[in-house]
mmCIF file with all atom_site columns, C-alpha atoms in Angstrom:
data_model
loop_
_atom_site.group_PDB
_atom_site.id
_atom_site.type_symbol
_atom_site.label_atom_id
_atom_site.label_alt_id
_atom_site.label_comp_id
_atom_site.label_asym_id
_atom_site.label_entity_id
_atom_site.label_seq_id
_atom_site.pdbx_PDB_ins_code
_atom_site.Cartn_x
_atom_site.Cartn_y
_atom_site.Cartn_z
_atom_site.occupancy
_atom_site.B_iso_or_equiv
_atom_site.pdbx_formal_charge
_atom_site.auth_seq_id
_atom_site.auth_comp_id
_atom_site.auth_asym_id
_atom_site.auth_atom_id
_atom_site.pdbx_PDB_model_num
ATOM 1   C CA . THR A 1 1   ? -9.895  1.825   13.902 1.00 0.00 ? 1   THR A CA 1
ATOM 2   C CA . GLN A 1 2   ? -11.280 -1.602  14.557 1.00 0.00 ? 2   GLN A CA 1
ATOM 3   C CA . THR A 1 3   ? -12.334 -3.796  11.667 1.00 0.00 ? 3   THR A CA 1
ATOM 4   C CA . VAL A 1 4   ? -14.336 -6.973  11.462 1.00 0.00 ? 4   VAL A CA 1
ATOM 5   C CA . SER A 1 5   ? -14.149 -9.521  8.681  1.00 0.00 ? 5   SER A CA 1
ATOM 6   C CA . GLN A 1 6   ? -16.562 -12.279 7.765  1.00 0.00 ? 6   GLN A CA 1
ATOM 7   C CA . SER A 1 7   ? -14.787 -14.338 5.175  1.00 0.00 ? 7   SER A CA 1
ATOM 8   C CA . ASP A 1 8   ? -17.761 -16.373 3.979  1.00 0.00 ? 8   ASP A CA 1
ATOM 9   C CA . ALA A 1 9   ? -20.405 -14.437 2.084  1.00 0.00 ? 9   ALA A CA 1
ATOM 10  C CA . HIS A 1 10  ? -22.599 -17.532 1.704  1.00 0.00 ? 10  HIS A CA 1
ATOM 11  C CA . VAL A 1 11  ? -22.881 -20.856 3.497  1.00 0.00 ? 11  VAL A CA 1
ATOM 12  C CA . THR A 1 12  ? -25.215 -23.649 2.454  1.00 0.00 ? 12  THR A CA 1
ATOM 13  C CA . VAL A 1 13  ? -25.990 -26.523 4.793  1.00 0.00 ? 13  VAL A CA 1
ATOM 14  C CA . PHE A 1 14  ? -28.589 -29.232 5.156  1.00 0.00 ? 14  PHE A CA 1
ATOM 15  C CA . GLU A 1 15  ? -31.068 -29.252 7.984  1.00 0.00 ? 15  GLU A CA 1
ATOM 16  C CA . GLY A 1 16  ? -29.585 -31.099 10.925 1.00 0.00 ? 16  GLY A CA 1
ATOM 17  C CA . ASP A 1 17  ? -26.002 -30.313 9.930  1.00 0.00 ? 17  ASP A CA 1
ATOM 18  C CA . SER A 1 18  ? -23.679 -28.275 12.052 1.00 0.00 ? 18  SER A CA 1
ATOM 19  C CA . VAL A 1 19  ? -22.496 -24.865 10.908 1.00 0.00 ? 19  VAL A CA 1
ATOM 20  C CA . GLU A 1 20  ? -19.682 -22.514 11.812 1.00 0.00 ? 20  GLU A CA 1
ATOM 21  C CA . LEU A 1 21  ? -19.612 -18.898 10.714 1.00 0.00 ? 21  LEU A CA 1
ATOM 22  C CA . ARG A 1 22  ? -16.286 -17.152 10.875 1.00 0.00 ? 22  ARG A CA 1
ATOM 23  C CA . CYS A 1 23  ? -15.562 -13.729 12.238 1.00 0.00 ? 23  CYS A CA 1
ATOM 24  C CA . ASN A 1 24  ? -12.147 -12.136 12.604 1.00 0.00 ? 24  ASN A CA 1
ATOM 25  C CA . TYR A 1 25  ? -11.404 -8.725  13.980 1.00 0.00 ? 25  TYR A CA 1
ATOM 26  C CA . SER A 1 26  ? -8.432  -6.442  14.169 1.00 0.00 ? 26  SER A CA 1
ATOM 27  C CA . TYR A 1 27  ? -7.787  -4.510  17.326 1.00 0.00 ? 27  TYR A CA 1
ATOM 28  C CA . GLY A 1 28  ? -5.307  -4.925  20.132 1.00 0.00 ? 28  GLY A CA 1
ATOM 29  C CA . GLY A 1 29  ? -7.273  -3.692  23.112 1.00 0.00 ? 29  GLY A CA 1
ATOM 30  C CA . SER A 1 30  ? -10.382 -4.650  25.031 1.00 0.00 ? 30  SER A CA 1
ATOM 31  C CA . ILE A 1 31  ? -13.310 -5.152  22.763 1.00 0.00 ? 31  ILE A CA 1
ATOM 32  C CA . TYR A 1 32  ? -16.915 -6.152  22.856 1.00 0.00 ? 32  TYR A CA 1
ATOM 33  C CA . LEU A 1 33  ? -18.013 -8.791  20.333 1.00 0.00 ? 33  LEU A CA 1
ATOM 34  C CA . SER A 1 34  ? -21.493 -9.821  19.339 1.00 0.00 ? 34  SER A CA 1
ATOM 35  C CA . TRP A 1 35  ? -23.502 -11.668 16.725 1.00 0.00 ? 35  TRP A CA 1
ATOM 36  C CA . TYR A 1 36  ? -26.832 -10.682 15.199 1.00 0.00 ? 36  TYR A CA 1
ATOM 37  C CA . ILE A 1 37  ? -29.219 -12.494 12.903 1.00 0.00 ? 37  ILE A CA 1
ATOM 38  C CA . GLN A 1 38  ? -31.301 -10.872 10.182 1.00 0.00 ? 38  GLN A CA 1
ATOM 39  C CA . HIS A 1 39  ? -34.125 -12.733 8.516  1.00 0.00 ? 39  HIS A CA 1
ATOM 40  C CA . HIS A 1 40  ? -35.051 -11.539 5.051  1.00 0.00 ? 40  HIS A CA 1
ATOM 41  C CA . GLY A 1 41  ? -36.606 -8.101  5.064  1.00 0.00 ? 41  GLY A CA 1
ATOM 42  C CA . ARG A 1 42  ? -36.485 -7.756  8.840  1.00 0.00 ? 42  ARG A CA 1
ATOM 43  C CA . GLY A 1 43  ? -34.460 -5.998  11.471 1.00 0.00 ? 43  GLY A CA 1
ATOM 44  C CA . LEU A 1 44  ? -31.508 -7.542  13.254 1.00 0.00 ? 44  LEU A CA 1
ATOM 45  C CA . GLN A 1 45  ? -31.898 -9.632  16.372 1.00 0.00 ? 45  GLN A CA 1
ATOM 46  C CA . PHE A 1 46  ? -29.226 -10.074 18.985 1.00 0.00 ? 46  PHE A CA 1
ATOM 47  C CA . LEU A 1 47  ? -27.846 -13.609 19.377 1.00 0.00 ? 47  LEU A CA 1
ATOM 48  C CA . LEU A 1 48  ? -25.000 -13.384 21.886 1.00 0.00 ? 48  LEU A CA 1
ATOM 49  C CA . LYS A 1 49  ? -22.096 -11.302 23.146 1.00 0.00 ? 49  LYS A CA 1
ATOM 50  C CA . TYR A 1 50  ? -18.647 -11.577 24.651 1.00 0.00 ? 50  TYR A CA 1
ATOM 51  C CA . TYR A 1 51  ? -16.649 -9.100  26.661 1.00 0.00 ? 51  TYR A CA 1
ATOM 52  C CA . SER A 1 52  ? -14.657 -11.109 29.170 1.00 0.00 ? 52  SER A CA 1
ATOM 53  C CA . GLY A 1 53  ? -14.642 -14.384 31.086 1.00 0.00 ? 53  GLY A CA 1
ATOM 54  C CA . ASN A 1 54  ? -15.456 -17.765 29.613 1.00 0.00 ? 54  ASN A CA 1
ATOM 55  C CA . PRO A 1 55  ? -14.461 -17.598 25.934 1.00 0.00 ? 55  PRO A CA 1
ATOM 56  C CA . VAL A 1 56  ? -17.377 -19.812 24.938 1.00 0.00 ? 56  VAL A CA 1
ATOM 57  C CA . VAL A 1 57  ? -20.673 -17.987 25.184 1.00 0.00 ? 57  VAL A CA 1
ATOM 58  C CA . GLN A 1 58  ? -24.135 -19.386 24.742 1.00 0.00 ? 58  GLN A CA 1
ATOM 59  C CA . GLY A 1 59  ? -26.841 -17.554 22.878 1.00 0.00 ? 59  GLY A CA 1
ATOM 60  C CA . VAL A 1 60  ? -30.425 -18.046 21.881 1.00 0.00 ? 60  VAL A CA 1
ATOM 61  C CA . ASN A 1 61  ? -31.742 -20.940 19.792 1.00 0.00 ? 61  ASN A CA 1
ATOM 62  C CA . GLY A 1 62  ? -28.732 -23.191 20.358 1.00 0.00 ? 62  GLY A CA 1
ATOM 63  C CA . PHE A 1 63  ? -26.101 -20.816 19.026 1.00 0.00 ? 63  PHE A CA 1
ATOM 64  C CA . GLU A 1 64  ? -22.745 -20.451 20.705 1.00 0.00 ? 64  GLU A CA 1
ATOM 65  C CA . ALA A 1 65  ? -19.592 -18.555 19.889 1.00 0.00 ? 65  ALA A CA 1
ATOM 66  C CA . GLU A 1 66  ? -15.997 -18.879 20.912 1.00 0.00 ? 66  GLU A CA 1
ATOM 67  C CA . PHE A 1 67  ? -13.614 -16.013 21.431 1.00 0.00 ? 67  PHE A CA 1
ATOM 68  C CA . SER A 1 68  ? -9.941  -16.520 20.627 1.00 0.00 ? 68  SER A CA 1
ATOM 69  C CA . LYS A 1 69  ? -7.526  -13.724 21.388 1.00 0.00 ? 69  LYS A CA 1
ATOM 70  C CA . SER A 1 70  ? -4.635  -15.490 19.696 1.00 0.00 ? 70  SER A CA 1
ATOM 71  C CA . ASP A 1 71  ? -6.611  -15.889 16.466 1.00 0.00 ? 71  ASP A CA 1
ATOM 72  C CA . SER A 1 72  ? -8.502  -12.597 16.791 1.00 0.00 ? 72  SER A CA 1
ATOM 73  C CA . SER A 1 73  ? -11.658 -14.533 16.128 1.00 0.00 ? 73  SER A CA 1
ATOM 74  C CA . PHE A 1 74  ? -15.188 -14.893 17.381 1.00 0.00 ? 74  PHE A CA 1
ATOM 75  C CA . HIS A 1 75  ? -16.717 -17.738 15.382 1.00 0.00 ? 75  HIS A CA 1
ATOM 76  C CA . LEU A 1 76  ? -20.390 -18.640 15.680 1.00 0.00 ? 76  LEU A CA 1
ATOM 77  C CA . ARG A 1 77  ? -21.517 -22.262 15.774 1.00 0.00 ? 77  ARG A CA 1
ATOM 78  C CA . LYS A 1 78  ? -24.631 -24.330 15.897 1.00 0.00 ? 78  LYS A CA 1
ATOM 79  C CA . ALA A 1 79  ? -24.631 -28.099 16.269 1.00 0.00 ? 79  ALA A CA 1
ATOM 80  C CA . SER A 1 80  ? -27.832 -28.822 14.349 1.00 0.00 ? 80  SER A CA 1
ATOM 81  C CA . VAL A 1 81  ? -29.435 -26.201 12.109 1.00 0.00 ? 81  VAL A CA 1
ATOM 82  C CA . HIS A 1 82  ? -33.114 -25.807 11.425 1.00 0.00 ? 82  HIS A CA 1
ATOM 83  C CA . TRP A 1 83  ? -34.711 -24.368 8.302  1.00 0.00 ? 83  TRP A CA 1
ATOM 84  C CA . SER A 1 84  ? -35.629 -21.279 10.308 1.00 0.00 ? 84  SER A CA 1
ATOM 85  C CA . ASP A 1 85  ? -31.925 -20.557 10.763 1.00 0.00 ? 85  ASP A CA 1
ATOM 86  C CA . SER A 1 86  ? -31.773 -19.443 7.136  1.00 0.00 ? 86  SER A CA 1
ATOM 87  C CA . ALA A 1 87  ? -30.812 -15.788 7.463  1.00 0.00 ? 87  ALA A CA 1
ATOM 88  C CA . VAL A 1 88  ? -27.914 -13.368 7.282  1.00 0.00 ? 88  VAL A CA 1
ATOM 89  C CA . TYR A 1 89  ? -25.604 -13.341 10.269 1.00 0.00 ? 89  TYR A CA 1
ATOM 90  C CA . PHE A 1 90  ? -23.600 -10.296 11.260 1.00 0.00 ? 90  PHE A CA 1
ATOM 91  C CA . CYS A 1 91  ? -20.631 -10.155 13.550 1.00 0.00 ? 91  CYS A CA 1
ATOM 92  C CA . ALA A 1 92  ? -20.076 -6.837  15.326 1.00 0.00 ? 92  ALA A CA 1
ATOM 93  C CA . VAL A 1 93  ? -17.229 -5.346  17.306 1.00 0.00 ? 93  VAL A CA 1
ATOM 94  C CA . SER A 1 94  ? -17.043 -2.323  19.545 1.00 0.00 ? 94  SER A CA 1
ATOM 95  C CA . LEU A 1 95  ? -14.180 -0.610  21.302 1.00 0.00 ? 95  LEU A CA 1
ATOM 96  C CA . GLN A 1 96  ? -16.197 1.292   23.821 1.00 0.00 ? 96  GLN A CA 1
ATOM 97  C CA . THR A 1 97  ? -18.117 -0.131  26.713 1.00 0.00 ? 97  THR A CA 1
ATOM 98  C CA . GLY A 1 98  ? -21.468 1.282   27.584 1.00 0.00 ? 98  GLY A CA 1
ATOM 99  C CA . PHE A 1 99  ? -22.349 2.792   24.263 1.00 0.00 ? 99  PHE A CA 1
ATOM 100 C CA . ALA A 1 100 ? -23.315 1.251   20.966 1.00 0.00 ? 100 ALA A CA 1
ATOM 101 C CA . SER A 1 101 ? -22.371 4.156   18.771 1.00 0.00 ? 101 SER A CA 1
ATOM 102 C CA . ALA A 1 102 ? -19.018 2.589   18.037 1.00 0.00 ? 102 ALA A CA 1
ATOM 103 C CA . LEU A 1 103 ? -20.334 -0.766  16.845 1.00 0.00 ? 103 LEU A CA 1
ATOM 104 C CA . THR A 1 104 ? -18.790 -1.905  13.572 1.00 0.00 ? 104 THR A CA 1
ATOM 105 C CA . PHE A 1 105 ? -20.586 -4.625  11.674 1.00 0.00 ? 105 PHE A CA 1
ATOM 106 C CA . GLY A 1 106 ? -19.064 -7.204  9.375  1.00 0.00 ? 106 GLY A CA 1
ATOM 107 C CA . SER A 1 107 ? -20.335 -7.694  5.847  1.00 0.00 ? 107 SER A CA 1
ATOM 108 C CA . GLY A 1 108 ? -22.550 -10.592 6.864  1.00 0.00 ? 108 GLY A CA 1
ATOM 109 C CA . THR A 1 109 ? -22.780 -14.293 6.030  1.00 0.00 ? 109 THR A CA 1
ATOM 110 C CA . LYS A 1 110 ? -25.898 -15.557 4.339  1.00 0.00 ? 110 LYS A CA 1
ATOM 111 C CA . VAL A 1 111 ? -26.865 -19.003 5.558  1.00 0.00 ? 111 VAL A CA 1
ATOM 112 C CA . ILE A 1 112 ? -29.138 -21.179 3.462  1.00 0.00 ? 112 ILE A CA 1
ATOM 113 C CA . VAL A 1 113 ? -30.512 -24.286 5.137  1.00 0.00 ? 113 VAL A CA 1
ATOM 114 C CA . LEU A 1 114 ? -31.700 -26.948 2.711  1.00 0.00 ? 114 LEU A CA 1
ATOM 115 C CA . PRO A 1 115 ? -34.292 -29.571 3.669  1.00 0.00 ? 115 PRO A CA 1
ATOM 116 C CA . ALA B 2 1   ? -41.654 -4.773  27.667 1.00 0.00 ? 1   ALA B CA 1
ATOM 117 C CA . GLN B 2 2   ? -40.006 -2.391  25.285 1.00 0.00 ? 2   GLN B CA 1
ATOM 118 C CA . THR B 2 3   ? -41.230 -2.117  21.741 1.00 0.00 ? 3   THR B CA 1
ATOM 119 C CA . ILE B 2 4   ? -39.811 -0.342  18.733 1.00 0.00 ? 4   ILE B CA 1
ATOM 120 C CA . HIS B 2 5   ? -41.977 0.669   15.828 1.00 0.00 ? 5   HIS B CA 1
ATOM 121 C CA . GLN B 2 6   ? -40.793 1.978   12.494 1.00 0.00 ? 6   GLN B CA 1
ATOM 122 C CA . TRP B 2 7   ? -42.901 3.633   9.845  1.00 0.00 ? 7   TRP B CA 1
ATOM 123 C CA . PRO B 2 8   ? -43.595 3.277   7.037  1.00 0.00 ? 8   PRO B CA 1
ATOM 124 C CA . VAL B 2 9   ? -42.813 -0.335  6.257  1.00 0.00 ? 9   VAL B CA 1
ATOM 125 C CA . ALA B 2 10  ? -41.920 0.541   2.690  1.00 0.00 ? 10  ALA B CA 1
ATOM 126 C CA . GLU B 2 11  ? -41.736 3.598   0.480  1.00 0.00 ? 11  GLU B CA 1
ATOM 127 C CA . ILE B 2 12  ? -41.391 4.156   -3.238 1.00 0.00 ? 12  ILE B CA 1
ATOM 128 C CA . LYS B 2 13  ? -40.314 7.716   -3.958 1.00 0.00 ? 13  LYS B CA 1
ATOM 129 C CA . ALA B 2 14  ? -39.130 9.772   -6.879 1.00 0.00 ? 14  ALA B CA 1
ATOM 130 C CA . VAL B 2 15  ? -35.677 11.289  -7.111 1.00 0.00 ? 15  VAL B CA 1
ATOM 131 C CA . GLY B 2 16  ? -35.778 14.810  -5.734 1.00 0.00 ? 16  GLY B CA 1
ATOM 132 C CA . SER B 2 17  ? -38.804 14.243  -3.533 1.00 0.00 ? 17  SER B CA 1
ATOM 133 C CA . PRO B 2 18  ? -38.721 14.655  0.252  1.00 0.00 ? 18  PRO B CA 1
ATOM 134 C CA . LEU B 2 19  ? -38.600 11.810  2.730  1.00 0.00 ? 19  LEU B CA 1
ATOM 135 C CA . SER B 2 20  ? -39.475 11.310  6.351  1.00 0.00 ? 20  SER B CA 1
ATOM 136 C CA . LEU B 2 21  ? -39.025 8.036   8.209  1.00 0.00 ? 21  LEU B CA 1
ATOM 137 C CA . GLY B 2 22  ? -40.009 7.576   11.812 1.00 0.00 ? 22  GLY B CA 1
ATOM 138 C CA . CYS B 2 23  ? -39.202 5.412   14.780 1.00 0.00 ? 23  CYS B CA 1
ATOM 139 C CA . THR B 2 24  ? -40.869 5.210   18.186 1.00 0.00 ? 24  THR B CA 1
ATOM 140 C CA . ILE B 2 25  ? -39.668 3.342   21.250 1.00 0.00 ? 25  ILE B CA 1
ATOM 141 C CA . LYS B 2 26  ? -42.135 2.505   23.967 1.00 0.00 ? 26  LYS B CA 1
ATOM 142 C CA . GLY B 2 27  ? -41.466 1.194   27.427 1.00 0.00 ? 27  GLY B CA 1
ATOM 143 C CA . LYS B 2 28  ? -37.959 2.581   27.798 1.00 0.00 ? 28  LYS B CA 1
ATOM 144 C CA . SER B 2 29  ? -36.984 5.895   29.280 1.00 0.00 ? 29  SER B CA 1
ATOM 145 C CA . SER B 2 30  ? -34.197 7.924   27.672 1.00 0.00 ? 30  SER B CA 1
ATOM 146 C CA . PRO B 2 31  ? -32.840 5.296   25.307 1.00 0.00 ? 31  PRO B CA 1
ATOM 147 C CA . ASN B 2 32  ? -29.891 5.854   23.026 1.00 0.00 ? 32  ASN B CA 1
ATOM 148 C CA . LEU B 2 33  ? -31.240 5.904   19.480 1.00 0.00 ? 33  LEU B CA 1
ATOM 149 C CA . TYR B 2 34  ? -29.615 5.042   16.154 1.00 0.00 ? 34  TYR B CA 1
ATOM 150 C CA . TRP B 2 35  ? -30.310 5.076   12.436 1.00 0.00 ? 35  TRP B CA 1
ATOM 151 C CA . TYR B 2 36  ? -28.620 2.540   10.197 1.00 0.00 ? 36  TYR B CA 1
ATOM 152 C CA . TRP B 2 37  ? -28.664 2.176   6.431  1.00 0.00 ? 37  TRP B CA 1
ATOM 153 C CA . GLN B 2 38  ? -28.243 -1.105  4.632  1.00 0.00 ? 38  GLN B CA 1
ATOM 154 C CA . ALA B 2 39  ? -27.738 -1.382  0.898  1.00 0.00 ? 39  ALA B CA 1
ATOM 155 C CA . THR B 2 40  ? -29.395 -4.391  -0.698 1.00 0.00 ? 40  THR B CA 1
ATOM 156 C CA . GLY B 2 41  ? -27.381 -7.413  0.375  1.00 0.00 ? 41  GLY B CA 1
ATOM 157 C CA . GLY B 2 42  ? -24.919 -5.168  2.157  1.00 0.00 ? 42  GLY B CA 1
ATOM 158 C CA . THR B 2 43  ? -23.590 -4.423  5.582  1.00 0.00 ? 43  THR B CA 1
ATOM 159 C CA . LEU B 2 44  ? -24.932 -1.863  7.988  1.00 0.00 ? 44  LEU B CA 1
ATOM 160 C CA . GLN B 2 45  ? -23.757 1.700   8.014  1.00 0.00 ? 45  GLN B CA 1
ATOM 161 C CA . GLN B 2 46  ? -24.547 3.781   11.053 1.00 0.00 ? 46  GLN B CA 1
ATOM 162 C CA . LEU B 2 47  ? -25.951 7.155   10.022 1.00 0.00 ? 47  LEU B CA 1
ATOM 163 C CA . PHE B 2 48  ? -26.890 8.973   13.221 1.00 0.00 ? 48  PHE B CA 1
ATOM 164 C CA . TYR B 2 49  ? -27.131 8.450   16.932 1.00 0.00 ? 49  TYR B CA 1
ATOM 165 C CA . SER B 2 50  ? -28.764 10.365  19.752 1.00 0.00 ? 50  SER B CA 1
ATOM 166 C CA . ILE B 2 51  ? -28.328 10.085  23.490 1.00 0.00 ? 51  ILE B CA 1
ATOM 167 C CA . THR B 2 52  ? -30.894 12.682  24.489 1.00 0.00 ? 52  THR B CA 1
ATOM 168 C CA . VAL B 2 53  ? -33.783 14.737  23.185 1.00 0.00 ? 53  VAL B CA 1
ATOM 169 C CA . GLY B 2 54  ? -32.741 17.451  20.780 1.00 0.00 ? 54  GLY B CA 1
ATOM 170 C CA . GLN B 2 55  ? -29.214 16.133  20.314 1.00 0.00 ? 55  GLN B CA 1
ATOM 171 C CA . VAL B 2 56  ? -28.233 14.128  17.253 1.00 0.00 ? 56  VAL B CA 1
ATOM 172 C CA . GLU B 2 57  ? -24.756 13.178  16.098 1.00 0.00 ? 57  GLU B CA 1
ATOM 173 C CA . SER B 2 58  ? -24.021 12.493  12.455 1.00 0.00 ? 58  SER B CA 1
ATOM 174 C CA . VAL B 2 59  ? -21.759 9.573   11.658 1.00 0.00 ? 59  VAL B CA 1
ATOM 175 C CA . VAL B 2 60  ? -21.692 9.741   7.854  1.00 0.00 ? 60  VAL B CA 1
ATOM 176 C CA . GLN B 2 61  ? -22.786 12.354  5.379  1.00 0.00 ? 61  GLN B CA 1
ATOM 177 C CA . LEU B 2 62  ? -25.382 11.009  2.991  1.00 0.00 ? 62  LEU B CA 1
ATOM 178 C CA . ASN B 2 63  ? -27.484 14.139  2.439  1.00 0.00 ? 63  ASN B CA 1
ATOM 179 C CA . LEU B 2 64  ? -29.797 13.001  5.210  1.00 0.00 ? 64  LEU B CA 1
ATOM 180 C CA . SER B 2 65  ? -30.698 14.561  8.512  1.00 0.00 ? 65  SER B CA 1
ATOM 181 C CA . ALA B 2 66  ? -32.121 13.246  11.756 1.00 0.00 ? 66  ALA B CA 1
ATOM 182 C CA . SER B 2 67  ? -33.973 14.732  14.665 1.00 0.00 ? 67  SER B CA 1
ATOM 183 C CA . ARG B 2 68  ? -35.154 13.632  18.068 1.00 0.00 ? 68  ARG B CA 1
ATOM 184 C CA . PRO B 2 69  ? -38.183 15.754  18.906 1.00 0.00 ? 69  PRO B CA 1
ATOM 185 C CA . LYS B 2 70  ? -39.271 13.570  21.819 1.00 0.00 ? 70  LYS B CA 1
ATOM 186 C CA . ASP B 2 71  ? -37.542 11.145  24.149 1.00 0.00 ? 71  ASP B CA 1
ATOM 187 C CA . ASP B 2 72  ? -39.126 8.185   22.398 1.00 0.00 ? 72  ASP B CA 1
ATOM 188 C CA . GLN B 2 73  ? -39.052 9.393   18.796 1.00 0.00 ? 73  GLN B CA 1
ATOM 189 C CA . PHE B 2 74  ? -36.354 9.517   16.138 1.00 0.00 ? 74  PHE B CA 1
ATOM 190 C CA . ILE B 2 75  ? -36.947 10.948  12.671 1.00 0.00 ? 75  ILE B CA 1
ATOM 191 C CA . LEU B 2 76  ? -34.826 10.541  9.527  1.00 0.00 ? 76  LEU B CA 1
ATOM 192 C CA . SER B 2 77  ? -35.449 12.919  6.673  1.00 0.00 ? 77  SER B CA 1
ATOM 193 C CA . THR B 2 78  ? -34.225 14.658  3.572  1.00 0.00 ? 78  THR B CA 1
ATOM 194 C CA . GLU B 2 79  ? -35.652 17.346  1.334  1.00 0.00 ? 79  GLU B CA 1
ATOM 195 C CA . LYS B 2 80  ? -34.334 15.792  -1.872 1.00 0.00 ? 80  LYS B CA 1
ATOM 196 C CA . LEU B 2 81  ? -33.907 12.100  -2.394 1.00 0.00 ? 81  LEU B CA 1
ATOM 197 C CA . LEU B 2 82  ? -31.099 10.662  -4.488 1.00 0.00 ? 82  LEU B CA 1
ATOM 198 C CA . LEU B 2 83  ? -31.018 7.300   -6.226 1.00 0.00 ? 83  LEU B CA 1
ATOM 199 C CA . SER B 2 84  ? -28.277 6.290   -3.814 1.00 0.00 ? 84  SER B CA 1
ATOM 200 C CA . HIS B 2 85  ? -30.676 6.627   -0.904 1.00 0.00 ? 85  HIS B CA 1
ATOM 201 C CA . SER B 2 86  ? -32.391 3.406   -1.876 1.00 0.00 ? 86  SER B CA 1
ATOM 202 C CA . GLY B 2 87  ? -31.983 0.630   0.639  1.00 0.00 ? 87  GLY B CA 1
ATOM 203 C CA . PHE B 2 88  ? -33.164 -0.582  3.989  1.00 0.00 ? 88  PHE B CA 1
ATOM 204 C CA . TYR B 2 89  ? -33.299 1.801   6.933  1.00 0.00 ? 89  TYR B CA 1
ATOM 205 C CA . LEU B 2 90  ? -33.134 0.445   10.417 1.00 0.00 ? 90  LEU B CA 1
ATOM 206 C CA . CYS B 2 91  ? -33.817 2.229   13.655 1.00 0.00 ? 91  CYS B CA 1
ATOM 207 C CA . ALA B 2 92  ? -32.325 0.819   16.840 1.00 0.00 ? 92  ALA B CA 1
ATOM 208 C CA . TRP B 2 93  ? -32.076 1.617   20.520 1.00 0.00 ? 93  TRP B CA 1
ATOM 209 C CA . SER B 2 94  ? -29.799 0.699   23.389 1.00 0.00 ? 94  SER B CA 1
ATOM 210 C CA . PRO B 2 95  ? -30.258 1.290   27.114 1.00 0.00 ? 95  PRO B CA 1
ATOM 211 C CA . THR B 2 96  ? -28.760 4.414   28.625 1.00 0.00 ? 96  THR B CA 1
ATOM 212 C CA . GLY B 2 97  ? -25.667 4.012   30.705 1.00 0.00 ? 97  GLY B CA 1
ATOM 213 C CA . GLY B 2 98  ? -24.219 0.849   29.460 1.00 0.00 ? 98  GLY B CA 1
ATOM 214 C CA . SER B 2 99  ? -24.911 -1.580  26.756 1.00 0.00 ? 99  SER B CA 1
ATOM 215 C CA . GLU B 2 100 ? -23.405 -2.253  23.394 1.00 0.00 ? 100 GLU B CA 1
ATOM 216 C CA . ARG B 2 101 ? -26.396 -4.409  22.579 1.00 0.00 ? 101 ARG B CA 1
ATOM 217 C CA . LEU B 2 102 ? -28.786 -2.969  20.022 1.00 0.00 ? 102 LEU B CA 1
ATOM 218 C CA . PHE B 2 103 ? -32.497 -3.596  19.680 1.00 0.00 ? 103 PHE B CA 1
ATOM 219 C CA . PHE B 2 104 ? -33.647 -3.096  16.106 1.00 0.00 ? 104 PHE B CA 1
ATOM 220 C CA . GLY B 2 105 ? -36.927 -2.181  14.517 1.00 0.00 ? 105 GLY B CA 1
ATOM 221 C CA . HIS B 2 106 ? -38.282 -4.092  11.552 1.00 0.00 ? 106 HIS B CA 1
ATOM 222 C CA . GLY B 2 107 ? -36.922 -1.576  9.089  1.00 0.00 ? 107 GLY B CA 1
ATOM 223 C CA . THR B 2 108 ? -38.203 0.511   6.214  1.00 0.00 ? 108 THR B CA 1
ATOM 224 C CA . LYS B 2 109 ? -37.484 -0.465  2.634  1.00 0.00 ? 109 LYS B CA 1
ATOM 225 C CA . LEU B 2 110 ? -36.937 2.598   0.494  1.00 0.00 ? 110 LEU B CA 1
ATOM 226 C CA . SER B 2 111 ? -36.907 2.494   -3.292 1.00 0.00 ? 111 SER B CA 1
ATOM 227 C CA . VAL B 2 112 ? -35.945 5.697   -5.060 1.00 0.00 ? 112 VAL B CA 1
ATOM 228 C CA . LEU B 2 113 ? -36.852 5.773   -8.753 1.00 0.00 ? 113 LEU B CA 1
#
């Protein structure tokens, strides 16, 4: 069974700062990794994904993530945050390709961006 | 463009009362459909998924049931609500035949009193 861990429950940054949200997973095979954002009281929105190839993937709104097989990680980064980036961020991992039924979500990291 | 609509936006219900939540996807033929539950401030728990009309798979047992009466519609229901059913319910879809990416609705906030 794959697991995904987000070690930081909360992160507070100032507008314009950079931010990195950590995600670690446990599984030895081929996996599919993704990040989602959830603004308060809303559904989740897809940010980016990784399956193979370049370990650094670009997403929407200036987000990027880097896959590391040696560290079993898929950390999310943004160079300069905006107040609208305040939200909860979920990392997700799946073993199966082609079907989202096996997606496992992390516990989420709440990001607060201060002016 | 595909759209996903969930109803209602919010519900306040009494323990023991019935519940029906709905989800409609427009602009996409034969999507895979999912129901997720999210406790306040918590992670997402997948409840059900469906890959075709009339077929629904249960992932966890929470005294809830789901049905897919039409290709574009997914219904979550129970005859008797429990306090533990409170939370945020999210419907999602993914394309048939290959995508782990989920497209979520805006969710329904359920408060059971």
